[in-house]
Amino acid sequence: MGLAHLPPLQTLIRQRRDDPTLSAEERAVYENFTMEERISSARLTRYSRALGAASSANLEHFRRQHRRYLDAHQFIEKTEGVPPDTFDRSLNADNLWPDIDDHIALYRLEQVSWVLENSSIDQTELEGWVQQAATQPAAAAPQLQRVVDEWNARRNLYPSFATTHDEIADLLAQADWANLVRDHLGLGHLNPKPGRTEAVLLMRYTVKEVRAAAKVAHQTGFCIPTVLDGTVNPYFFPTPAHAGAEGAVHAQGRAVNLTQVRTESNYQMGVELLHSYLDYRPEHIVRWGVISRPHQANLTQLRQFHLSWLQLNCDRDNFTGELHYV
């Protein structure tokens, strides 16, 4: 990414990169912006304007600057009549992904705390209706319709991260599925403190449904993620750009798998993609889950495993996260 066009961030990285107190999470954020190759010049200009000229005093200050960009160009209300930057062809055409099979099933984890924010429904009620839907879908449908109606009314057009059925089918067959899926997809923000839990809903829908909704909104429904598509996130990892005519094409995003493994050969990257807005329906809610443990990730080690696999899979040995070249 052209950090020379982002002086506030470039200055912060230069100040922080050699600090012995620099955490793995903070370093990961800077590495991600350093490695990102998929930002067009037009989008970079827009992002630079949103950041402003003021230097980033620290990581939290930079998060607030980044959030200004998201508020203006990603958290788009349905009434605004424009797409988020992610799905704007003039800004992000090279990352749009039009060739996904319509029949692929997609999965996404949603935090129950977000689903019920400012809702008239409480968590116990929702859990009961979701459990009932597993055996009596017709009986639970009216209650779940009320849930999704309230929820959809609050949602904006912010892009959604999702994965595919084949990617997590084996994990869903296990009793500990919610923790396992969280780890596999690098959802490090779903990280309850010891002794606490985080309730989630597992959502399931198809590529065809997303594509149909996108067509109505005059959008391309799918995209390879970049650092500008979401919040400042140490658990994200950029996808390399195409290496050229002789290079491998990496057609989807790859999530950092937070499952702690000892060797690179045991590491598996997770598949992730971004899709445009879809109104949820009752049948999209397929499971109630509980994330019951903090993740145990050695982030520095897992990111190195991840980078090595990306370099191999994409024929990109020069794809690197060195901060000393900023």
Short mmCIF file of N, CA and C in Angstrom, two decimals, residues 141-318:
data_model
loop_
_atom_site.label_atom_id
_atom_site.label_comp_id
_atom_site.label_asym_id
_atom_site.label_seq_id
_atom_site.Cartn_x
_atom_site.Cartn_y
_atom_site.Cartn_z
N ALA A 141 -41.11 -19.89 13.23
CA ALA A 141 -40.94 -18.91 12.15
C ALA A 141 -41.50 -17.53 12.48
N PRO A 142 -42.72 -17.41 13.05
CA PRO A 142 -43.25 -16.06 13.32
C PRO A 142 -42.37 -15.27 14.29
N GLN A 143 -41.87 -15.95 15.33
CA GLN A 143 -41.01 -15.26 16.30
C GLN A 143 -39.68 -14.85 15.66
N LEU A 144 -39.08 -15.75 14.86
CA LEU A 144 -37.82 -15.41 14.22
C LEU A 144 -38.00 -14.35 13.14
N GLN A 145 -39.19 -14.32 12.53
CA GLN A 145 -39.46 -13.25 11.58
C GLN A 145 -39.44 -11.90 12.28
N ARG A 146 -39.98 -11.85 13.47
CA ARG A 146 -39.94 -10.62 14.26
C ARG A 146 -38.50 -10.21 14.56
N VAL A 147 -37.68 -11.21 14.88
CA VAL A 147 -36.26 -10.94 15.17
C VAL A 147 -35.58 -10.33 13.96
N VAL A 148 -35.70 -10.97 12.80
CA VAL A 148 -34.97 -10.49 11.63
C VAL A 148 -35.55 -9.17 11.12
N ASP A 149 -36.85 -8.96 11.29
CA ASP A 149 -37.43 -7.68 10.87
C ASP A 149 -36.81 -6.53 11.66
N GLU A 150 -36.72 -6.68 12.98
CA GLU A 150 -36.12 -5.64 13.81
C GLU A 150 -34.63 -5.47 13.47
N TRP A 151 -33.98 -6.61 13.30
CA TRP A 151 -32.54 -6.60 13.04
C TRP A 151 -32.24 -5.97 11.69
N ASN A 152 -32.92 -6.39 10.64
CA ASN A 152 -32.69 -5.83 9.31
C ASN A 152 -32.94 -4.32 9.28
N ALA A 153 -33.90 -3.87 10.05
CA ALA A 153 -34.22 -2.43 10.07
C ALA A 153 -33.05 -1.61 10.63
N ARG A 154 -32.23 -2.22 11.49
CA ARG A 154 -31.09 -1.51 12.08
C ARG A 154 -29.82 -1.66 11.25
N ARG A 155 -29.77 -2.62 10.37
CA ARG A 155 -28.53 -2.91 9.64
C ARG A 155 -28.33 -1.91 8.50
N ASN A 156 -27.05 -1.62 8.23
CA ASN A 156 -26.71 -0.80 7.07
C ASN A 156 -26.02 -1.67 6.02
N LEU A 157 -25.41 -1.07 5.02
CA LEU A 157 -24.86 -1.81 3.88
C LEU A 157 -23.41 -2.23 4.07
N TYR A 158 -22.92 -2.15 5.29
CA TYR A 158 -21.54 -2.56 5.58
C TYR A 158 -21.30 -3.99 5.08
N PRO A 159 -20.20 -4.22 4.34
CA PRO A 159 -19.94 -5.55 3.80
C PRO A 159 -19.82 -6.62 4.88
N SER A 160 -20.20 -7.84 4.54
CA SER A 160 -20.21 -8.96 5.48
C SER A 160 -19.10 -9.96 5.15
N PHE A 161 -18.34 -10.35 6.16
CA PHE A 161 -17.36 -11.44 6.00
C PHE A 161 -18.10 -12.77 6.15
N ALA A 162 -17.77 -13.72 5.28
CA ALA A 162 -18.39 -15.04 5.34
C ALA A 162 -17.39 -16.08 4.86
N THR A 163 -17.77 -17.35 5.01
CA THR A 163 -16.96 -18.46 4.50
C THR A 163 -17.89 -19.45 3.83
N THR A 164 -17.32 -20.56 3.33
CA THR A 164 -18.11 -21.53 2.58
C THR A 164 -18.40 -22.78 3.41
N HIS A 165 -19.42 -23.51 2.99
CA HIS A 165 -19.79 -24.76 3.68
C HIS A 165 -18.62 -25.73 3.73
N ASP A 166 -17.96 -25.94 2.61
CA ASP A 166 -16.86 -26.92 2.57
C ASP A 166 -15.74 -26.55 3.53
N GLU A 167 -15.56 -25.28 3.78
CA GLU A 167 -14.47 -24.83 4.63
C GLU A 167 -14.67 -25.24 6.09
N ILE A 168 -15.89 -25.28 6.57
CA ILE A 168 -16.11 -25.51 8.01
C ILE A 168 -17.04 -26.69 8.30
N ALA A 169 -17.41 -27.47 7.29
CA ALA A 169 -18.37 -28.58 7.51
C ALA A 169 -17.89 -29.53 8.59
N ASP A 170 -16.61 -29.89 8.58
CA ASP A 170 -16.08 -30.82 9.59
C ASP A 170 -16.13 -30.21 10.99
N LEU A 171 -15.92 -28.91 11.09
CA LEU A 171 -15.94 -28.25 12.40
C LEU A 171 -17.36 -28.21 12.95
N LEU A 172 -18.34 -28.03 12.08
CA LEU A 172 -19.73 -27.94 12.53
C LEU A 172 -20.24 -29.26 13.07
N ALA A 173 -19.57 -30.35 12.75
CA ALA A 173 -19.98 -31.67 13.24
C ALA A 173 -19.50 -31.93 14.66
N GLN A 174 -18.72 -31.01 15.24
CA GLN A 174 -18.16 -31.22 16.57
C GLN A 174 -18.91 -30.40 17.62
N ALA A 175 -18.92 -30.93 18.84
CA ALA A 175 -19.67 -30.28 19.92
C ALA A 175 -19.14 -28.88 20.21
N ASP A 176 -17.85 -28.69 20.03
CA ASP A 176 -17.19 -27.42 20.33
C ASP A 176 -17.16 -26.50 19.10
N TRP A 177 -18.14 -26.64 18.21
CA TRP A 177 -18.07 -26.01 16.89
C TRP A 177 -17.90 -24.50 16.94
N ALA A 178 -18.54 -23.83 17.88
CA ALA A 178 -18.48 -22.36 17.89
C ALA A 178 -17.06 -21.87 18.16
N ASN A 179 -16.37 -22.48 19.12
CA ASN A 179 -14.98 -22.12 19.38
C ASN A 179 -14.10 -22.46 18.19
N LEU A 180 -14.34 -23.61 17.58
CA LEU A 180 -13.50 -24.08 16.47
C LEU A 180 -13.66 -23.19 15.24
N VAL A 181 -14.90 -22.80 14.94
CA VAL A 181 -15.14 -21.92 13.79
C VAL A 181 -14.53 -20.55 14.05
N ARG A 182 -14.70 -20.03 15.26
CA ARG A 182 -14.08 -18.75 15.62
C ARG A 182 -12.59 -18.78 15.34
N ASP A 183 -11.92 -19.84 15.79
CA ASP A 183 -10.47 -19.93 15.60
C ASP A 183 -10.12 -20.07 14.12
N HIS A 184 -10.81 -20.97 13.43
CA HIS A 184 -10.47 -21.26 12.03
C HIS A 184 -10.61 -20.03 11.14
N LEU A 185 -11.58 -19.19 11.42
CA LEU A 185 -11.83 -18.02 10.59
C LEU A 185 -11.16 -16.75 11.12
N GLY A 186 -10.35 -16.91 12.16
CA GLY A 186 -9.60 -15.75 12.66
C GLY A 186 -10.46 -14.65 13.23
N LEU A 187 -11.58 -15.02 13.87
CA LEU A 187 -12.49 -14.02 14.43
C LEU A 187 -12.04 -13.65 15.84
N GLY A 188 -10.86 -13.06 15.90
CA GLY A 188 -10.22 -12.80 17.19
C GLY A 188 -10.97 -11.83 18.08
N HIS A 189 -11.88 -11.05 17.53
CA HIS A 189 -12.66 -10.12 18.35
C HIS A 189 -13.70 -10.85 19.19
N LEU A 190 -14.01 -12.10 18.83
CA LEU A 190 -14.94 -12.92 19.63
C LEU A 190 -14.11 -13.66 20.67
N ASN A 191 -13.75 -12.94 21.71
CA ASN A 191 -12.74 -13.44 22.64
C ASN A 191 -13.17 -13.16 24.09
N PRO A 192 -14.10 -13.95 24.61
CA PRO A 192 -14.59 -13.69 25.97
C PRO A 192 -13.49 -13.85 27.02
N LYS A 193 -13.62 -13.09 28.08
CA LYS A 193 -12.68 -13.24 29.18
C LYS A 193 -12.89 -14.58 29.87
N PRO A 194 -11.86 -15.11 30.57
CA PRO A 194 -12.03 -16.39 31.26
C PRO A 194 -13.25 -16.37 32.17
N GLY A 195 -14.05 -17.41 32.07
CA GLY A 195 -15.26 -17.51 32.86
C GLY A 195 -16.48 -16.86 32.24
N ARG A 196 -16.29 -16.14 31.13
CA ARG A 196 -17.41 -15.50 30.43
C ARG A 196 -17.66 -16.23 29.11
N THR A 197 -18.78 -15.93 28.47
CA THR A 197 -19.10 -16.54 27.19
C THR A 197 -19.62 -15.48 26.22
N GLU A 198 -19.64 -15.83 24.95
CA GLU A 198 -20.17 -14.97 23.89
C GLU A 198 -21.13 -15.79 23.05
N ALA A 199 -22.42 -15.43 23.09
CA ALA A 199 -23.42 -16.15 22.30
C ALA A 199 -23.38 -15.67 20.85
N VAL A 200 -23.52 -16.62 19.92
CA VAL A 200 -23.48 -16.30 18.49
C VAL A 200 -24.60 -17.04 17.76
N LEU A 201 -24.98 -16.50 16.63
CA LEU A 201 -25.87 -17.19 15.71
C LEU A 201 -25.07 -17.61 14.49
N LEU A 202 -25.30 -18.83 14.03
CA LEU A 202 -24.72 -19.29 12.79
C LEU A 202 -25.74 -19.05 11.68
N MET A 203 -25.35 -18.23 10.72
CA MET A 203 -26.21 -17.88 9.60
C MET A 203 -25.79 -18.69 8.37
N ARG A 204 -26.79 -19.16 7.62
CA ARG A 204 -26.51 -19.93 6.40
C ARG A 204 -27.41 -19.43 5.27
N TYR A 205 -26.80 -19.16 4.12
CA TYR A 205 -27.54 -18.71 2.94
C TYR A 205 -26.68 -19.04 1.73
N THR A 206 -27.15 -18.75 0.54
CA THR A 206 -26.43 -19.18 -0.66
C THR A 206 -25.86 -17.99 -1.43
N VAL A 207 -24.89 -18.29 -2.26
CA VAL A 207 -24.34 -17.29 -3.18
C VAL A 207 -25.45 -16.70 -4.04
N LYS A 208 -26.37 -17.57 -4.50
CA LYS A 208 -27.46 -17.12 -5.37
C LYS A 208 -28.31 -16.06 -4.68
N GLU A 209 -28.59 -16.23 -3.38
CA GLU A 209 -29.39 -15.26 -2.65
C GLU A 209 -28.67 -13.91 -2.57
N VAL A 210 -27.38 -13.95 -2.27
CA VAL A 210 -26.61 -12.71 -2.18
C VAL A 210 -26.56 -12.02 -3.54
N ARG A 211 -26.34 -12.82 -4.57
CA ARG A 211 -26.23 -12.25 -5.92
C ARG A 211 -27.55 -11.62 -6.36
N ALA A 212 -28.67 -12.24 -6.01
CA ALA A 212 -29.98 -11.69 -6.37
C ALA A 212 -30.20 -10.34 -5.69
N ALA A 213 -29.84 -10.26 -4.40
CA ALA A 213 -29.99 -8.99 -3.68
C ALA A 213 -29.06 -7.93 -4.25
N ALA A 214 -27.85 -8.34 -4.62
CA ALA A 214 -26.89 -7.40 -5.19
C ALA A 214 -27.37 -6.86 -6.54
N LYS A 215 -28.00 -7.72 -7.32
CA LYS A 215 -28.50 -7.30 -8.63
C LYS A 215 -29.55 -6.21 -8.48
N VAL A 216 -30.44 -6.37 -7.51
CA VAL A 216 -31.46 -5.35 -7.26
C VAL A 216 -30.81 -4.03 -6.88
N ALA A 217 -29.70 -4.12 -6.13
CA ALA A 217 -28.99 -2.91 -5.68
C ALA A 217 -27.95 -2.43 -6.69
N HIS A 218 -27.89 -3.09 -7.88
CA HIS A 218 -26.94 -2.72 -8.94
C HIS A 218 -25.50 -2.82 -8.45
N GLN A 219 -25.20 -3.92 -7.75
CA GLN A 219 -23.86 -4.16 -7.25
C GLN A 219 -23.36 -5.54 -7.69
N THR A 220 -22.03 -5.71 -7.64
CA THR A 220 -21.44 -7.04 -7.71
C THR A 220 -21.33 -7.55 -6.29
N GLY A 221 -21.84 -8.75 -6.03
CA GLY A 221 -22.07 -9.17 -4.67
C GLY A 221 -20.88 -9.65 -3.87
N PHE A 222 -19.72 -9.93 -4.52
CA PHE A 222 -18.62 -10.56 -3.80
C PHE A 222 -17.30 -9.87 -4.09
N CYS A 223 -16.41 -9.95 -3.10
CA CYS A 223 -15.17 -9.20 -3.18
C CYS A 223 -14.09 -9.87 -2.34
N ILE A 224 -12.84 -9.73 -2.77
CA ILE A 224 -11.68 -10.14 -1.97
C ILE A 224 -11.40 -9.04 -0.95
N PRO A 225 -11.27 -9.37 0.34
CA PRO A 225 -11.12 -8.33 1.37
C PRO A 225 -9.77 -7.62 1.32
N THR A 226 -9.78 -6.36 1.74
CA THR A 226 -8.57 -5.57 1.93
C THR A 226 -8.62 -4.91 3.31
N VAL A 227 -7.53 -4.23 3.68
CA VAL A 227 -7.47 -3.58 4.99
C VAL A 227 -8.45 -2.41 5.10
N LEU A 228 -8.95 -1.91 3.98
CA LEU A 228 -9.87 -0.78 4.03
C LEU A 228 -11.33 -1.21 4.07
N ASP A 229 -11.58 -2.50 4.05
CA ASP A 229 -12.96 -2.98 4.01
C ASP A 229 -13.57 -3.19 5.39
N GLY A 230 -12.76 -3.18 6.42
CA GLY A 230 -13.26 -3.41 7.77
C GLY A 230 -12.52 -2.57 8.78
N THR A 231 -12.74 -2.87 10.03
CA THR A 231 -12.08 -2.14 11.11
C THR A 231 -10.60 -2.49 11.16
N VAL A 232 -9.84 -1.71 11.90
CA VAL A 232 -8.42 -2.01 12.12
C VAL A 232 -8.35 -3.31 12.92
N ASN A 233 -7.77 -4.34 12.32
CA ASN A 233 -7.94 -5.69 12.85
C ASN A 233 -6.62 -6.47 12.78
N PRO A 234 -6.00 -6.78 13.92
CA PRO A 234 -4.74 -7.52 13.90
C PRO A 234 -4.89 -8.96 13.42
N TYR A 235 -6.12 -9.47 13.39
CA TYR A 235 -6.34 -10.86 12.99
C TYR A 235 -6.61 -11.00 11.49
N PHE A 236 -6.67 -9.88 10.80
CA PHE A 236 -6.79 -9.88 9.34
C PHE A 236 -5.43 -10.14 8.72
N PHE A 237 -5.43 -10.57 7.44
CA PHE A 237 -4.17 -10.71 6.70
C PHE A 237 -4.47 -10.39 5.24
N PRO A 238 -3.70 -9.50 4.61
CA PRO A 238 -3.98 -9.14 3.21
C PRO A 238 -3.75 -10.31 2.26
N THR A 239 -4.45 -10.26 1.14
CA THR A 239 -4.28 -11.22 0.06
C THR A 239 -3.37 -10.61 -0.99
N PRO A 240 -2.34 -11.32 -1.44
CA PRO A 240 -1.45 -10.76 -2.45
C PRO A 240 -2.18 -10.45 -3.75
N ALA A 241 -1.68 -9.46 -4.47
CA ALA A 241 -2.17 -9.20 -5.81
C ALA A 241 -1.67 -10.29 -6.74
N HIS A 242 -2.31 -10.41 -7.89
CA HIS A 242 -1.91 -11.37 -8.91
C HIS A 242 -0.46 -11.13 -9.30
N ALA A 243 0.34 -12.20 -9.35
CA ALA A 243 1.77 -12.05 -9.62
C ALA A 243 2.08 -11.80 -11.09
N GLY A 244 1.09 -11.86 -11.97
CA GLY A 244 1.33 -11.66 -13.39
C GLY A 244 0.95 -12.88 -14.20
N ALA A 245 1.25 -12.85 -15.46
CA ALA A 245 0.81 -13.91 -16.37
C ALA A 245 1.28 -15.29 -15.94
N GLU A 246 2.45 -15.36 -15.36
CA GLU A 246 3.01 -16.66 -14.97
C GLU A 246 2.71 -17.01 -13.51
N GLY A 247 2.12 -16.10 -12.78
CA GLY A 247 1.91 -16.34 -11.36
C GLY A 247 0.57 -16.95 -11.05
N ALA A 248 0.45 -17.48 -9.85
CA ALA A 248 -0.81 -18.06 -9.40
C ALA A 248 -1.78 -16.95 -9.03
N VAL A 249 -3.06 -17.19 -9.27
CA VAL A 249 -4.10 -16.24 -8.89
C VAL A 249 -4.71 -16.69 -7.56
N HIS A 250 -4.73 -15.79 -6.60
CA HIS A 250 -5.36 -16.11 -5.32
C HIS A 250 -6.73 -15.45 -5.33
N ALA A 251 -7.76 -16.23 -5.57
CA ALA A 251 -9.07 -15.68 -5.90
C ALA A 251 -9.95 -15.40 -4.69
N GLN A 252 -9.49 -15.72 -3.49
CA GLN A 252 -10.31 -15.44 -2.31
C GLN A 252 -9.43 -14.93 -1.18
N GLY A 253 -10.07 -14.35 -0.17
CA GLY A 253 -9.33 -13.93 1.00
C GLY A 253 -8.96 -15.15 1.84
N ARG A 254 -7.91 -14.99 2.62
CA ARG A 254 -7.43 -16.07 3.49
C ARG A 254 -7.32 -15.56 4.91
N ALA A 255 -8.11 -16.14 5.81
CA ALA A 255 -8.14 -15.72 7.21
C ALA A 255 -7.01 -16.36 8.00
N VAL A 256 -6.46 -15.62 8.96
CA VAL A 256 -5.46 -16.19 9.86
C VAL A 256 -6.16 -17.17 10.80
N ASN A 257 -5.76 -18.41 10.74
CA ASN A 257 -6.34 -19.46 11.58
C ASN A 257 -5.72 -19.35 12.97
N LEU A 258 -6.55 -19.11 13.98
CA LEU A 258 -6.06 -18.92 15.35
C LEU A 258 -5.92 -20.22 16.13
N THR A 259 -6.14 -21.35 15.46
CA THR A 259 -5.90 -22.64 16.10
C THR A 259 -4.41 -22.80 16.32
N GLN A 260 -4.00 -22.96 17.58
CA GLN A 260 -2.57 -23.00 17.86
C GLN A 260 -1.98 -24.33 17.43
N VAL A 261 -1.01 -24.29 16.52
CA VAL A 261 -0.29 -25.48 16.07
C VAL A 261 1.20 -25.24 16.25
N ARG A 262 1.96 -26.33 16.28
CA ARG A 262 3.38 -26.19 16.58
C ARG A 262 4.23 -26.02 15.34
N THR A 263 3.77 -26.55 14.21
CA THR A 263 4.60 -26.53 13.01
C THR A 263 3.84 -25.92 11.84
N GLU A 264 4.58 -25.38 10.91
CA GLU A 264 4.00 -24.78 9.72
C GLU A 264 3.21 -25.78 8.90
N SER A 265 3.67 -27.02 8.87
CA SER A 265 2.98 -28.04 8.07
C SER A 265 1.59 -28.36 8.60
N ASN A 266 1.34 -28.09 9.89
CA ASN A 266 0.03 -28.35 10.48
C ASN A 266 -0.92 -27.16 10.39
N TYR A 267 -0.42 -26.06 9.86
CA TYR A 267 -1.23 -24.84 9.78
C TYR A 267 -2.13 -24.88 8.55
N GLN A 268 -3.37 -24.43 8.69
CA GLN A 268 -4.31 -24.33 7.58
C GLN A 268 -4.89 -22.92 7.51
N MET A 269 -4.77 -22.30 6.37
CA MET A 269 -5.40 -20.99 6.19
C MET A 269 -6.91 -21.16 6.08
N GLY A 270 -7.66 -20.17 6.57
CA GLY A 270 -9.10 -20.20 6.43
C GLY A 270 -9.54 -19.40 5.21
N VAL A 271 -10.63 -19.81 4.59
CA VAL A 271 -11.19 -19.10 3.44
C VAL A 271 -12.16 -18.02 3.94
N GLU A 272 -12.03 -16.81 3.42
CA GLU A 272 -12.98 -15.75 3.74
C GLU A 272 -13.27 -14.93 2.49
N LEU A 273 -14.44 -14.36 2.46
CA LEU A 273 -14.83 -13.47 1.37
C LEU A 273 -15.73 -12.39 1.94
N LEU A 274 -15.89 -11.34 1.16
CA LEU A 274 -16.82 -10.27 1.52
C LEU A 274 -18.01 -10.32 0.57
N HIS A 275 -19.19 -10.09 1.11
CA HIS A 275 -20.35 -9.99 0.23
C HIS A 275 -21.20 -8.79 0.61
N SER A 276 -22.02 -8.39 -0.32
CA SER A 276 -22.87 -7.22 -0.13
C SER A 276 -24.10 -7.57 0.70
N TYR A 277 -24.88 -6.56 0.99
CA TYR A 277 -25.98 -6.68 1.95
C TYR A 277 -27.03 -7.70 1.50
N LEU A 278 -27.49 -8.48 2.48
CA LEU A 278 -28.59 -9.42 2.28
C LEU A 278 -29.54 -9.30 3.45
N ASP A 279 -30.82 -9.05 3.19
CA ASP A 279 -31.82 -9.10 4.25
C ASP A 279 -31.90 -10.53 4.79
N TYR A 280 -31.75 -10.68 6.09
CA TYR A 280 -31.86 -11.99 6.69
C TYR A 280 -33.33 -12.43 6.76
N ARG A 281 -33.54 -13.74 6.63
CA ARG A 281 -34.84 -14.36 6.80
C ARG A 281 -34.75 -15.39 7.92
N PRO A 282 -35.87 -15.81 8.50
CA PRO A 282 -35.81 -16.77 9.62
C PRO A 282 -35.02 -18.03 9.30
N GLU A 283 -35.14 -18.55 8.09
CA GLU A 283 -34.45 -19.80 7.76
C GLU A 283 -32.95 -19.63 7.64
N HIS A 284 -32.45 -18.40 7.62
CA HIS A 284 -31.01 -18.19 7.59
C HIS A 284 -30.37 -18.45 8.95
N ILE A 285 -31.14 -18.40 10.02
CA ILE A 285 -30.62 -18.67 11.36
C ILE A 285 -30.66 -20.18 11.58
N VAL A 286 -29.51 -20.82 11.58
CA VAL A 286 -29.50 -22.28 11.63
C VAL A 286 -28.99 -22.87 12.94
N ARG A 287 -28.27 -22.08 13.75
CA ARG A 287 -27.78 -22.61 15.03
C ARG A 287 -27.57 -21.49 16.03
N TRP A 288 -27.76 -21.86 17.29
CA TRP A 288 -27.34 -21.04 18.43
C TRP A 288 -26.03 -21.62 18.92
N GLY A 289 -25.03 -20.79 19.13
CA GLY A 289 -23.74 -21.28 19.60
C GLY A 289 -23.20 -20.43 20.73
N VAL A 290 -22.24 -20.98 21.46
CA VAL A 290 -21.62 -20.26 22.57
C VAL A 290 -20.10 -20.38 22.45
N ILE A 291 -19.44 -19.26 22.31
CA ILE A 291 -17.98 -19.23 22.38
C ILE A 291 -17.62 -19.14 23.85
N SER A 292 -16.95 -20.18 24.33
CA SER A 292 -16.81 -20.35 25.77
C SER A 292 -15.38 -20.19 26.28
N ARG A 293 -14.44 -19.95 25.40
CA ARG A 293 -13.05 -19.82 25.87
C ARG A 293 -12.34 -18.73 25.08
N PRO A 294 -11.38 -18.07 25.71
CA PRO A 294 -10.51 -17.14 24.97
C PRO A 294 -9.67 -17.93 23.96
N HIS A 295 -9.34 -17.30 22.85
CA HIS A 295 -8.44 -18.00 21.93
C HIS A 295 -7.03 -17.98 22.50
N GLN A 296 -6.26 -18.96 22.12
CA GLN A 296 -4.92 -19.16 22.68
C GLN A 296 -3.82 -18.84 21.67
N ALA A 297 -4.10 -17.98 20.73
CA ALA A 297 -3.21 -17.78 19.59
C ALA A 297 -1.88 -17.13 19.98
N ASN A 298 -0.79 -17.73 19.49
CA ASN A 298 0.50 -17.05 19.43
C ASN A 298 0.51 -16.32 18.09
N LEU A 299 0.05 -15.07 18.09
CA LEU A 299 -0.24 -14.38 16.85
C LEU A 299 0.99 -14.23 15.97
N THR A 300 2.13 -13.94 16.55
CA THR A 300 3.35 -13.76 15.76
C THR A 300 3.68 -15.04 15.00
N GLN A 301 3.63 -16.17 15.69
CA GLN A 301 3.96 -17.44 15.05
C GLN A 301 2.94 -17.82 13.97
N LEU A 302 1.66 -17.66 14.29
CA LEU A 302 0.63 -18.05 13.33
C LEU A 302 0.65 -17.16 12.09
N ARG A 303 0.93 -15.89 12.26
CA ARG A 303 1.03 -15.00 11.09
C ARG A 303 2.23 -15.38 10.23
N GLN A 304 3.31 -15.83 10.83
CA GLN A 304 4.46 -16.26 10.03
C GLN A 304 4.12 -17.52 9.26
N PHE A 305 3.43 -18.47 9.90
CA PHE A 305 2.97 -19.67 9.18
C PHE A 305 2.08 -19.26 8.01
N HIS A 306 1.17 -18.34 8.29
CA HIS A 306 0.21 -17.90 7.27
C HIS A 306 0.94 -17.26 6.09
N LEU A 307 1.89 -16.38 6.38
CA LEU A 307 2.64 -15.71 5.33
C LEU A 307 3.40 -16.71 4.47
N SER A 308 4.01 -17.70 5.09
CA SER A 308 4.76 -18.70 4.33
C SER A 308 3.86 -19.45 3.35
N TRP A 309 2.65 -19.82 3.80
CA TRP A 309 1.72 -20.53 2.93
C TRP A 309 1.22 -19.62 1.81
N LEU A 310 0.96 -18.35 2.10
CA LEU A 310 0.54 -17.42 1.06
C LEU A 310 1.63 -17.26 0.00
N GLN A 311 2.86 -17.10 0.45
CA GLN A 311 3.96 -16.95 -0.49
C GLN A 311 4.06 -18.17 -1.41
N LEU A 312 3.89 -19.34 -0.84
CA LEU A 312 3.97 -20.57 -1.63
C LEU A 312 2.78 -20.68 -2.59
N ASN A 313 1.57 -20.51 -2.07
CA ASN A 313 0.38 -20.70 -2.89
C ASN A 313 0.26 -19.68 -4.01
N CYS A 314 0.79 -18.49 -3.79
CA CYS A 314 0.63 -17.41 -4.77
C CYS A 314 1.87 -17.16 -5.61
N ASP A 315 2.90 -17.98 -5.42
CA ASP A 315 4.17 -17.75 -6.12
C ASP A 315 4.69 -16.35 -5.87
N ARG A 316 4.65 -15.94 -4.60
CA ARG A 316 5.01 -14.57 -4.24
C ARG A 316 5.98 -14.57 -3.07
N ASP A 317 7.21 -14.98 -3.30
CA ASP A 317 8.21 -14.97 -2.24
C ASP A 317 8.51 -13.56 -1.75
N ASN A 318 8.21 -12.56 -2.57
CA ASN A 318 8.50 -11.17 -2.19
C ASN A 318 7.35 -10.51 -1.45
#
